[in-house]
CSV table of C-alpha atoms in Angstrom, one decimal:
chain,number,residue,atom,x,y,z
A,1,MET,CA,33.2,18.9,-33.7
A,2,ARG,CA,29.6,18.6,-32.9
A,3,GLU,CA,27.0,18.5,-35.8
A,4,LEU,CA,23.2,18.5,-35.7
A,5,TYR,CA,21.5,17.2,-38.8
A,6,GLU,CA,18.1,18.7,-38.9
A,7,LEU,CA,15.3,19.2,-41.4
A,8,ARG,CA,15.3,22.1,-43.8
A,9,GLY,CA,12.5,23.4,-46.0
A,10,SER,CA,12.8,25.5,-49.1
A,11,SER,CA,14.3,28.3,-47.0
A,12,PRO,CA,17.5,27.0,-45.3
A,13,GLU,CA,17.0,29.5,-42.4
A,14,VAL,CA,13.5,28.2,-41.3
A,15,LEU,CA,14.0,25.1,-39.2
A,16,PHE,CA,10.6,23.7,-38.2
A,17,SER,CA,10.9,20.0,-37.3
A,18,PRO,CA,9.6,19.5,-33.7
A,19,TYR,CA,11.9,16.6,-33.1
A,20,CYS,CA,14.9,18.6,-34.2
A,21,TRP,CA,13.8,21.4,-31.9
A,22,ARG,CA,13.8,19.1,-29.0
A,23,VAL,CA,17.5,18.4,-29.6
A,24,ARG,CA,18.3,22.1,-30.3
A,25,LEU,CA,16.8,23.0,-27.0
A,26,ALA,CA,18.6,20.2,-25.2
A,27,LEU,CA,21.9,21.4,-26.6
A,28,ALA,CA,21.0,24.9,-25.3
A,29,HIS,CA,20.3,23.4,-21.9
A,30,LYS,CA,23.7,21.8,-21.8
A,31,GLY,CA,25.4,25.0,-23.1
A,32,LEU,CA,26.9,23.0,-26.1
A,33,ASP,CA,27.8,24.6,-29.4
A,34,PHE,CA,27.1,22.8,-32.6
A,35,VAL,CA,27.2,23.2,-36.4
A,36,SER,CA,23.8,22.8,-38.1
A,37,ARG,CA,23.7,20.5,-41.1
A,38,SER,CA,20.3,21.0,-42.7
A,39,VAL,CA,18.9,18.3,-45.0
A,40,ARG,CA,15.7,17.8,-46.9
A,41,PHE,CA,13.3,14.9,-46.2
A,42,THR,CA,14.5,13.1,-49.3
A,43,ASP,CA,18.3,13.7,-48.7
A,44,LYS,CA,18.5,10.1,-47.4
A,45,GLU,CA,22.2,9.7,-48.5
A,46,ALA,CA,23.2,12.7,-46.4
A,47,LEU,CA,22.2,10.6,-43.3
A,48,ALA,CA,23.6,7.3,-44.5
A,49,PHE,CA,26.5,7.5,-42.0
A,50,SER,CA,23.9,7.2,-39.2
A,51,GLY,CA,22.6,3.9,-40.4
A,52,GLN,CA,19.0,5.2,-40.8
A,53,THR,CA,17.1,7.9,-42.6
A,54,LEU,CA,15.5,10.2,-40.1
A,55,VAL,CA,16.5,13.5,-38.5
A,56,PRO,CA,17.5,14.6,-35.9
A,57,VAL,CA,20.9,13.0,-36.0
A,58,LEU,CA,23.6,14.2,-33.6
A,59,ARG,CA,27.3,13.6,-34.4
A,60,ASP,CA,29.5,14.3,-31.4
A,61,GLY,CA,33.1,13.4,-32.1
A,62,GLU,CA,33.1,9.7,-32.8
A,63,THR,CA,29.5,9.2,-31.6
A,64,THR,CA,26.5,9.2,-33.9
A,65,LEU,CA,22.9,9.2,-32.5
A,66,HIS,CA,19.4,9.5,-33.8
A,67,ASP,CA,16.0,9.7,-32.0
A,68,SER,CA,15.4,12.8,-29.8
A,69,LEU,CA,15.1,10.8,-26.5
A,70,ALA,CA,18.1,8.6,-27.2
A,71,ILE,CA,20.0,11.9,-27.8
A,72,PHE,CA,18.7,13.3,-24.5
A,73,ARG,CA,20.0,10.1,-22.8
A,74,TYR,CA,23.4,10.4,-24.5
A,75,LEU,CA,23.7,14.0,-23.5
A,76,ASP,CA,23.0,13.3,-19.9
A,77,GLU,CA,25.6,10.5,-19.8
A,78,ARG,CA,28.3,12.5,-21.6
A,79,TYR,CA,27.5,16.0,-20.1
A,80,PRO,CA,25.6,15.2,-16.8
A,81,GLN,CA,24.8,18.7,-15.6
A,82,PRO,CA,22.2,20.2,-15.8
A,83,ALA,CA,20.1,17.0,-16.2
A,84,LEU,CA,17.6,16.6,-19.0
A,85,LEU,CA,16.1,13.2,-18.0
A,86,GLY,CA,16.7,12.8,-14.3
A,87,GLY,CA,17.8,9.1,-14.5
A,88,ALA,CA,15.9,6.0,-15.6
A,89,LEU,CA,12.7,7.0,-13.7
A,90,GLY,CA,12.7,10.5,-15.3
A,91,GLU,CA,13.3,9.0,-18.7
A,92,SER,CA,10.5,6.5,-18.4
A,93,ARG,CA,8.1,9.2,-17.3
A,94,LEU,CA,9.1,11.4,-20.2
A,95,ARG,CA,8.4,8.5,-22.6
A,96,LEU,CA,4.9,8.2,-21.0
A,97,ILE,CA,4.3,11.9,-21.3
A,98,ASP,CA,5.4,11.7,-25.0
A,99,LEU,CA,2.8,9.0,-25.6
A,100,LEU,CA,0.1,10.9,-23.7
A,101,ILE,CA,0.6,14.1,-25.6
A,102,GLY,CA,0.6,12.1,-28.8
A,103,GLN,CA,-3.1,11.7,-28.4
A,104,ASP,CA,-4.2,15.4,-28.6
A,105,LEU,CA,-1.3,17.9,-28.8
A,106,ARG,CA,0.5,16.4,-31.7
A,107,PRO,CA,-2.5,15.5,-33.9
A,108,ALA,CA,-4.1,18.9,-33.1
A,109,LEU,CA,-1.0,20.7,-34.4
A,110,VAL,CA,-0.8,18.4,-37.4
A,111,ARG,CA,-4.3,19.4,-38.3
A,112,LEU,CA,-3.5,23.1,-37.9
A,113,LEU,CA,0.0,23.1,-39.5
A,114,LEU,CA,-0.3,20.7,-42.5
A,115,PRO,CA,-0.9,23.4,-45.1
A,116,ARG,CA,2.1,25.4,-43.8
A,117,VAL,CA,4.3,22.4,-43.7
A,118,LEU,CA,3.4,21.7,-47.3
A,119,ALA,CA,4.1,25.3,-48.2
A,120,SER,CA,7.5,25.3,-46.3
A,121,ILE,CA,9.1,22.1,-47.3
A,122,ASP,CA,11.4,21.9,-50.3
A,123,PRO,CA,9.4,21.4,-53.5
A,124,SER,CA,11.5,18.2,-54.1
A,125,ASP,CA,10.1,16.8,-50.8
A,126,ARG,CA,6.4,17.3,-51.5
A,127,ASP,CA,5.6,14.0,-53.2
A,128,TYR,CA,7.5,12.0,-50.5
A,129,PHE,CA,5.8,14.0,-47.7
A,130,ARG,CA,2.3,13.6,-49.1
A,131,GLN,CA,2.7,9.9,-49.8
A,132,SER,CA,4.3,9.0,-46.4
A,133,ARG,CA,1.9,11.1,-44.3
A,134,GLU,CA,-1.3,10.1,-46.2
A,135,LYS,CA,-0.3,6.5,-45.7
A,136,SER,CA,0.2,6.9,-41.9
A,137,LEU,CA,-3.0,9.1,-41.5
A,138,GLY,CA,-5.1,6.8,-43.7
A,139,MET,CA,-6.6,9.8,-45.5
A,140,SER,CA,-5.7,12.8,-47.7
A,141,LEU,CA,-3.8,15.6,-46.1
A,142,GLU,CA,-6.7,17.9,-47.0
A,143,ALA,CA,-9.2,15.7,-45.3
A,144,PHE,CA,-7.1,15.6,-42.1
A,145,ALA,CA,-6.2,19.3,-42.0
A,146,ASP,CA,-9.4,20.6,-40.4
A,147,ARG,CA,-8.7,23.9,-38.6
A,148,ASP,CA,-11.9,23.8,-36.5
A,149,ALA,CA,-11.2,20.3,-35.3
A,150,GLY,CA,-7.6,21.2,-34.8
A,151,GLN,CA,-8.4,24.3,-32.6
A,152,THR,CA,-10.9,22.3,-30.5
A,153,GLN,CA,-8.4,19.5,-30.0
A,154,LEU,CA,-5.6,21.9,-29.2
A,155,ALA,CA,-7.8,23.7,-26.6
A,156,ARG,CA,-8.2,20.3,-24.9
A,157,ALA,CA,-4.5,19.5,-25.2
A,158,LEU,CA,-3.5,22.8,-23.5
A,159,GLN,CA,-5.7,22.3,-20.4
A,160,PRO,CA,-3.3,20.0,-18.5
A,161,LEU,CA,-0.3,22.2,-19.5
A,162,ASP,CA,-2.0,25.4,-18.4
A,163,ALA,CA,-3.0,23.7,-15.1
A,164,MET,CA,0.6,22.6,-14.5
A,165,LEU,CA,2.1,26.0,-15.5
A,166,LYS,CA,-0.2,27.9,-13.1
A,167,GLY,CA,1.8,26.6,-10.2
A,168,GLN,CA,5.4,26.6,-11.6
A,169,PRO,CA,7.3,28.5,-14.3
A,170,TRP,CA,8.5,25.4,-16.2
A,171,LEU,CA,6.9,22.0,-16.9
A,172,ASP,CA,9.8,20.4,-15.0
A,173,GLY,CA,9.6,22.7,-12.0
A,174,ALA,CA,11.7,25.7,-11.1
A,175,GLU,CA,14.1,25.3,-14.0
A,176,PRO,CA,13.4,24.0,-17.6
A,177,ALA,CA,14.5,20.4,-18.4
A,178,GLY,CA,13.5,17.4,-20.6
A,179,ALA,CA,9.7,17.8,-20.4
A,180,ASP,CA,10.0,21.4,-21.4
A,181,TYR,CA,12.0,20.6,-24.5
A,182,LEU,CA,10.0,17.5,-25.4
A,183,ILE,CA,6.7,19.5,-25.4
A,184,GLY,CA,8.4,22.8,-26.4
A,185,GLY,CA,9.5,21.2,-29.7
A,186,PHE,CA,5.9,21.1,-30.8
A,187,PHE,CA,5.4,24.8,-29.9
A,188,PHE,CA,8.5,25.7,-31.9
A,189,TRP,CA,7.1,23.7,-34.8
A,190,ALA,CA,4.0,26.0,-34.9
A,191,TRP,CA,6.0,29.1,-34.1
A,192,THR,CA,8.6,28.7,-36.9
A,193,LEU,CA,5.9,27.9,-39.4
A,194,GLY,CA,4.3,31.3,-38.6
A,195,GLU,CA,1.5,30.1,-36.4
A,196,GLN,CA,0.7,30.8,-32.7
A,197,PRO,CA,-2.5,28.8,-32.2
A,198,TRP,CA,-2.4,29.0,-28.4
A,199,ALA,CA,-3.7,32.0,-26.4
A,200,GLY,CA,-0.9,34.6,-25.8
A,201,ASP,CA,-2.2,35.5,-22.3
A,202,SER,CA,-2.3,31.9,-20.9
A,203,PRO,CA,0.1,30.0,-18.7
A,204,SER,CA,1.3,28.0,-21.7
A,205,GLY,CA,1.6,31.1,-23.8
A,206,ASP,CA,3.8,32.7,-21.1
A,207,TRP,CA,5.8,29.5,-20.8
A,208,PHE,CA,6.5,29.4,-24.6
A,209,ARG,CA,7.7,33.0,-24.5
A,210,ARG,CA,10.1,32.1,-21.7
A,211,LEU,CA,11.3,29.1,-23.6
A,212,LEU,CA,11.8,31.1,-26.8
A,213,ALA,CA,13.8,33.7,-24.8
A,214,PHE,CA,15.9,30.9,-23.2
A,215,CYS,CA,16.7,29.5,-26.7
A,216,GLU,CA,17.4,32.8,-28.4
A,217,ALA,CA,19.7,34.0,-25.6
A,218,ARG,CA,21.9,30.9,-26.4
A,219,GLN,CA,21.5,30.2,-30.1
A,220,GLY,CA,20.4,33.6,-31.6
A,221,ALA,CA,17.2,34.7,-33.2
A,222,VAL,CA,14.7,32.0,-34.3
A,223,ARG,CA,13.7,32.5,-37.9
A,224,ARG,CA,10.0,32.1,-38.8
A,225,ALA,CA,8.3,31.4,-42.1
A,226,THR,CA,6.8,34.5,-43.5
A,227,ASN,CA,3.0,34.4,-43.7
A,228,ASP,CA,1.8,35.1,-47.2
B,1,MET,CA,2.0,3.8,15.1
B,2,ARG,CA,1.2,4.4,11.4
B,3,GLU,CA,-2.5,4.8,10.4
B,4,LEU,CA,-4.1,5.2,7.0
B,5,TYR,CA,-7.5,6.8,6.9
B,6,GLU,CA,-9.3,5.6,3.9
B,7,LEU,CA,-12.8,5.5,2.4
B,8,ARG,CA,-15.2,2.7,3.3
B,9,GLY,CA,-18.5,1.8,1.7
B,10,SER,CA,-21.4,-0.2,3.2
B,11,SER,CA,-19.0,-3.2,3.5
B,12,PRO,CA,-16.0,-2.3,5.6
B,13,GLU,CA,-13.8,-4.8,3.8
B,14,VAL,CA,-14.2,-3.4,0.3
B,15,LEU,CA,-11.9,-0.4,-0.1
B,16,PHE,CA,-12.3,1.3,-3.5
B,17,SER,CA,-11.1,4.9,-3.4
B,18,PRO,CA,-8.5,5.2,-6.1
B,19,TYR,CA,-6.6,7.9,-4.2
B,20,CYS,CA,-6.5,5.7,-1.1
B,21,TRP,CA,-5.2,2.9,-3.2
B,22,ARG,CA,-2.3,5.1,-4.4
B,23,VAL,CA,-1.2,5.4,-0.8
B,24,ARG,CA,-1.8,1.7,0.1
B,25,LEU,CA,0.4,0.8,-2.9
B,26,ALA,CA,3.1,3.3,-1.9
B,27,LEU,CA,3.2,1.9,1.6
B,28,ALA,CA,3.6,-1.6,0.1
B,29,HIS,CA,6.5,-0.2,-2.0
B,30,LYS,CA,8.2,1.0,1.1
B,31,GLY,CA,7.5,-2.2,3.0
B,32,LEU,CA,5.7,-0.2,5.7
B,33,ASP,CA,3.0,-1.7,7.9
B,34,PHE,CA,-0.1,0.4,8.9
B,35,VAL,CA,-3.4,0.2,10.6
B,36,SER,CA,-6.4,0.9,8.4
B,37,ARG,CA,-8.9,3.4,9.7
B,38,SER,CA,-11.9,3.3,7.3
B,39,VAL,CA,-14.3,6.2,7.3
B,40,ARG,CA,-17.4,7.1,5.3
B,41,PHE,CA,-17.6,10.2,3.0
B,42,THR,CA,-19.6,12.1,5.6
B,43,ASP,CA,-17.5,11.1,8.6
B,44,LYS,CA,-15.9,14.6,8.5
B,45,GLU,CA,-15.3,14.7,12.2
B,46,ALA,CA,-13.2,11.5,12.1
B,47,LEU,CA,-10.7,13.5,9.9
B,48,ALA,CA,-10.9,16.8,11.8
B,49,PHE,CA,-7.4,16.1,13.3
B,50,SER,CA,-6.0,16.5,9.8
B,51,GLY,CA,-7.3,20.0,9.3
B,52,GLN,CA,-9.4,19.1,6.2
B,53,THR,CA,-12.1,16.6,5.2
B,54,LEU,CA,-10.7,14.3,2.4
B,55,VAL,CA,-9.2,10.8,2.5
B,56,PRO,CA,-6.5,9.5,2.2
B,57,VAL,CA,-4.9,10.8,5.4
B,58,LEU,CA,-1.7,9.2,6.7
B,59,ARG,CA,-0.8,9.6,10.3
B,60,ASP,CA,2.8,8.5,10.9
B,61,GLY,CA,3.9,9.1,14.5
B,62,GLU,CA,3.6,12.9,15.0
B,63,THR,CA,3.1,13.6,11.3
B,64,THR,CA,-0.3,14.0,9.6
B,65,LEU,CA,-0.6,14.3,5.9
B,66,HIS,CA,-3.3,14.3,3.2
B,67,ASP,CA,-3.2,14.3,-0.6
B,68,SER,CA,-1.8,11.2,-2.3
B,69,LEU,CA,1.2,13.0,-4.0
B,70,ALA,CA,2.0,15.0,-0.8
B,71,ILE,CA,2.1,11.6,1.0
B,72,PHE,CA,4.4,10.1,-1.7
B,73,ARG,CA,6.8,13.1,-1.1
B,74,TYR,CA,6.7,12.6,2.6
B,75,LEU,CA,7.4,8.9,2.3
B,76,ASP,CA,10.4,9.5,0.0
B,77,GLU,CA,11.8,12.0,2.5
B,78,ARG,CA,11.3,9.9,5.6
B,79,TYR,CA,11.9,6.4,4.0
B,80,PRO,CA,14.1,7.2,0.9
B,81,GLN,CA,14.5,3.7,-0.6
B,82,PRO,CA,13.1,2.5,-2.9
B,83,ALA,CA,12.1,5.9,-4.3
B,84,LEU,CA,8.5,6.7,-5.3
B,85,LEU,CA,9.0,10.1,-7.0
B,86,GLY,CA,12.6,10.3,-8.0
B,87,GLY,CA,13.2,13.8,-6.7
B,88,ALA,CA,11.7,17.1,-7.8
B,89,LEU,CA,11.9,16.3,-11.5
B,90,GLY,CA,10.2,13.0,-11.0
B,91,GLU,CA,7.5,14.5,-8.9
B,92,SER,CA,6.8,17.3,-11.4
B,93,ARG,CA,6.5,14.7,-14.2
B,94,LEU,CA,4.2,12.6,-12.1
B,95,ARG,CA,1.9,15.6,-11.6
B,96,LEU,CA,1.9,16.3,-15.3
B,97,ILE,CA,1.0,12.6,-15.9
B,98,ASP,CA,-1.8,12.9,-13.4
B,99,LEU,CA,-3.2,15.9,-15.2
B,100,LEU,CA,-2.9,14.1,-18.6
B,101,ILE,CA,-4.6,10.9,-17.4
B,102,GLY,CA,-7.3,13.2,-15.9
B,103,GLN,CA,-8.5,13.9,-19.4
B,104,ASP,CA,-9.5,10.3,-20.5
B,105,LEU,CA,-8.6,7.6,-18.0
B,106,ARG,CA,-10.3,9.1,-14.9
B,107,PRO,CA,-13.6,10.3,-16.6
B,108,ALA,CA,-13.9,7.0,-18.6
B,109,LEU,CA,-13.8,5.1,-15.4
B,110,VAL,CA,-16.2,7.5,-13.7
B,111,ARG,CA,-18.6,6.8,-16.5
B,112,LEU,CA,-18.3,3.1,-16.1
B,113,LEU,CA,-18.1,2.9,-12.3
B,114,LEU,CA,-20.7,5.4,-11.1
B,115,PRO,CA,-23.5,2.9,-10.7
B,116,ARG,CA,-21.2,0.6,-8.7
B,117,VAL,CA,-19.9,3.4,-6.6
B,118,LEU,CA,-23.5,4.4,-5.7
B,119,ALA,CA,-24.3,0.8,-4.9
B,120,SER,CA,-21.2,0.3,-2.7
B,121,ILE,CA,-21.0,3.5,-0.7
B,122,ASP,CA,-22.7,3.6,2.7
B,123,PRO,CA,-26.4,4.5,2.4
B,124,SER,CA,-25.8,7.5,4.7
B,125,ASP,CA,-23.3,8.8,2.1
B,126,ARG,CA,-25.6,8.7,-0.9
B,127,ASP,CA,-27.1,12.2,-0.7
B,128,TYR,CA,-23.7,13.8,-0.1
B,129,PHE,CA,-22.1,11.8,-3.0
B,130,ARG,CA,-24.8,12.6,-5.4
B,131,GLN,CA,-24.9,16.3,-4.6
B,132,SER,CA,-21.2,16.9,-4.6
B,133,ARG,CA,-20.6,14.8,-7.8
B,134,GLU,CA,-23.5,16.3,-9.8
B,135,LYS,CA,-22.3,19.7,-8.9
B,136,SER,CA,-18.8,19.0,-10.2
B,137,LEU,CA,-20.0,17.1,-13.3
B,138,GLY,CA,-22.6,19.7,-14.1
B,139,MET,CA,-25.2,17.0,-14.8
B,140,SER,CA,-27.0,14.1,-13.2
B,141,LEU,CA,-25.0,11.0,-12.4
B,142,GLU,CA,-27.3,9.0,-14.7
B,143,ALA,CA,-26.7,11.4,-17.6
B,144,PHE,CA,-22.9,11.1,-17.1
B,145,ALA,CA,-22.8,7.3,-16.5
B,146,ASP,CA,-22.8,6.2,-20.2
B,147,ARG,CA,-21.3,2.7,-20.6
B,148,ASP,CA,-20.7,3.0,-24.3
B,149,ALA,CA,-19.1,6.4,-24.1
B,150,GLY,CA,-17.0,5.1,-21.1
B,151,GLN,CA,-15.8,2.1,-23.0
B,152,THR,CA,-14.8,4.2,-26.0
B,153,GLN,CA,-13.0,6.7,-23.9
B,154,LEU,CA,-11.3,3.9,-21.9
B,155,ALA,CA,-10.0,2.3,-25.0
B,156,ARG,CA,-8.4,5.6,-26.0
B,157,ALA,CA,-7.0,6.1,-22.5
B,158,LEU,CA,-5.4,2.6,-22.5
B,159,GLN,CA,-3.5,3.1,-25.8
B,160,PRO,CA,-0.5,5.0,-24.4
B,161,LEU,CA,-0.3,2.7,-21.4
B,162,ASP,CA,-0.3,-0.4,-23.6
B,163,ALA,CA,2.3,1.2,-25.9
B,164,MET,CA,4.5,1.9,-22.8
B,165,LEU,CA,4.0,-1.6,-21.3
B,166,LYS,CA,4.9,-3.4,-24.5
B,167,GLY,CA,8.5,-2.4,-23.9
B,168,GLN,CA,8.9,-2.7,-20.1
B,169,PRO,CA,7.1,-4.5,-17.3
B,170,TRP,CA,6.2,-1.4,-15.2
B,171,LEU,CA,5.2,2.1,-16.2
B,172,ASP,CA,8.3,3.4,-14.3
B,173,GLY,CA,10.7,0.9,-15.9
B,174,ALA,CA,12.2,-2.4,-14.6
B,175,GLU,CA,10.6,-2.0,-11.2
B,176,PRO,CA,7.3,-0.4,-10.1
B,177,ALA,CA,7.4,3.1,-8.6
B,178,GLY,CA,5.2,6.2,-8.3
B,179,ALA,CA,3.7,6.2,-11.8
B,180,ASP,CA,2.6,2.6,-11.4
B,181,TYR,CA,0.8,3.5,-8.1
B,182,LEU,CA,-0.6,6.8,-9.4
B,183,ILE,CA,-2.3,5.1,-12.4
B,184,GLY,CA,-2.7,1.7,-10.7
B,185,GLY,CA,-5.0,3.4,-8.1
B,186,PHE,CA,-7.6,3.9,-10.9
B,187,PHE,CA,-7.3,0.2,-11.9
B,188,PHE,CA,-7.8,-0.9,-8.2
B,189,TRP,CA,-10.9,1.3,-8.1
B,190,ALA,CA,-12.5,-0.6,-10.9
B,191,TRP,CA,-11.3,-4.0,-9.7
B,192,THR,CA,-12.5,-3.6,-6.1
B,193,LEU,CA,-15.9,-2.5,-7.4
B,194,GLY,CA,-16.2,-5.7,-9.3
B,195,GLU,CA,-15.3,-4.4,-12.8
B,196,GLN,CA,-12.5,-5.2,-15.2
B,197,PRO,CA,-13.2,-3.0,-18.1
B,198,TRP,CA,-9.7,-3.4,-19.8
B,199,ALA,CA,-8.8,-6.4,-21.9
B,200,GLY,CA,-7.3,-9.2,-19.9
B,201,ASP,CA,-4.8,-10.2,-22.6
B,202,SER,CA,-3.3,-6.7,-23.1
B,203,PRO,CA,-0.1,-5.2,-21.8
B,204,SER,CA,-2.1,-3.1,-19.3
B,205,GLY,CA,-4.1,-6.1,-18.3
B,206,ASP,CA,-0.9,-8.1,-17.6
B,207,TRP,CA,0.5,-5.1,-15.8
B,208,PHE,CA,-2.5,-4.8,-13.5
B,209,ARG,CA,-2.2,-8.5,-12.6
B,210,ARG,CA,1.4,-8.0,-11.7
B,211,LEU,CA,0.5,-5.0,-9.6
B,212,LEU,CA,-2.3,-6.9,-7.8
B,213,ALA,CA,0.1,-9.8,-7.1
B,214,PHE,CA,2.7,-7.3,-5.8
B,215,CYS,CA,0.1,-5.7,-3.5
B,216,GLU,CA,-1.5,-9.0,-2.3
B,217,ALA,CA,2.0,-10.5,-1.4
B,218,ARG,CA,2.5,-7.6,1.0
B,219,GLN,CA,-0.9,-6.7,2.3
B,220,GLY,CA,-3.1,-9.8,1.8
B,221,ALA,CA,-6.0,-10.6,-0.4
B,222,VAL,CA,-7.8,-7.6,-1.9
B,223,ARG,CA,-11.5,-7.8,-1.3
B,224,ARG,CA,-13.9,-7.0,-4.2
B,225,ALA,CA,-17.6,-6.0,-4.2
B,226,THR,CA,-19.8,-8.9,-5.1
B,227,ASN,CA,-21.6,-8.5,-8.4
B,228,ASP,CA,-25.3,-8.8,-8.1
């Protein structure tokens, strides 16, 4: 049996963690079924078997893994085709891309999505979430969650993606692969929380719709948080 | 015979174009000899055989190519080992990395290096250089060449590279490959113009020294512009 431990909020159907989405998309890529085990941020004991406290965790038979890129590597070793990483060179470049998009794309979406994350997580997780994130941000969530700054930073972050997607349908070329899921996880984060802060009629907007259709064809309808 | 057409300044020994450095490093990677044909920006007729006006141009027997990444692809097809791109997936990720570093690393270095570029190019190229660059920047070279802004932006641009190079000796992993030369070209640009705007005792500073040693072991001493 294959199990994916992923983050749940107050509604068990709305799955919004970007790192868990990377793994969901990677499992869709490989055509692998799985059972979803959703856990709250503070359900640390539910993940004790993995030797650490963070989702996503993939349990595949006797193998237990955490960290989205480590899971990509395992999936490529155990189920080689179609490839996610493209070998050591491809994996290294994906790690560099992850670091580069950590400068604008991720913080821009944090700025835009924080109020929705707070509204969507389980009430029992709120104190943990606020304390851990305020510690890493070095300021209050309210001070960081600036929509204007977030939109400006997101517009900048989308420029290289739009430039790339003008010339090819997927970030990884003619077919989707690891880079599409690595970056796509952030788009699913916004989408599932009820946001769509990118332009619908842009290359990255078109790409996200293709990625959503790819995922829904394999794993069923993606549930979104309702906007109040 | 294999010829590399690359940019020259007023001194024919100081080669500083970052895109030409990408190809020099790629030729070192493949262990291929070449004859350097250096041309000025405005020597358009010297490149007429290539059907366009920009360096680098590689002529390898009957084959003529321009554009650094197109040259990488040709070199991988004609001389497969050791690989530069790592196939279609690796090439696509390298193009995305190139777009991502175009947001901070390249403009930061433009800001820092513009006065040195102006001082190093051939006097006959100065009007062409100023007009073409001011048109693309949308402002005067002097307005764009802001050292403080350049240093701040460079510090930001180096963060993901330093994070990557803390865990492995080369951007592409255990051995250098395409990503090292793609990004390394920008470092050679600064270095050959007499600048070293990154910290010497940082992971990226250590990496550049390794890359310089790799290059000099294969192609001889790299000449730098003298600082007045």
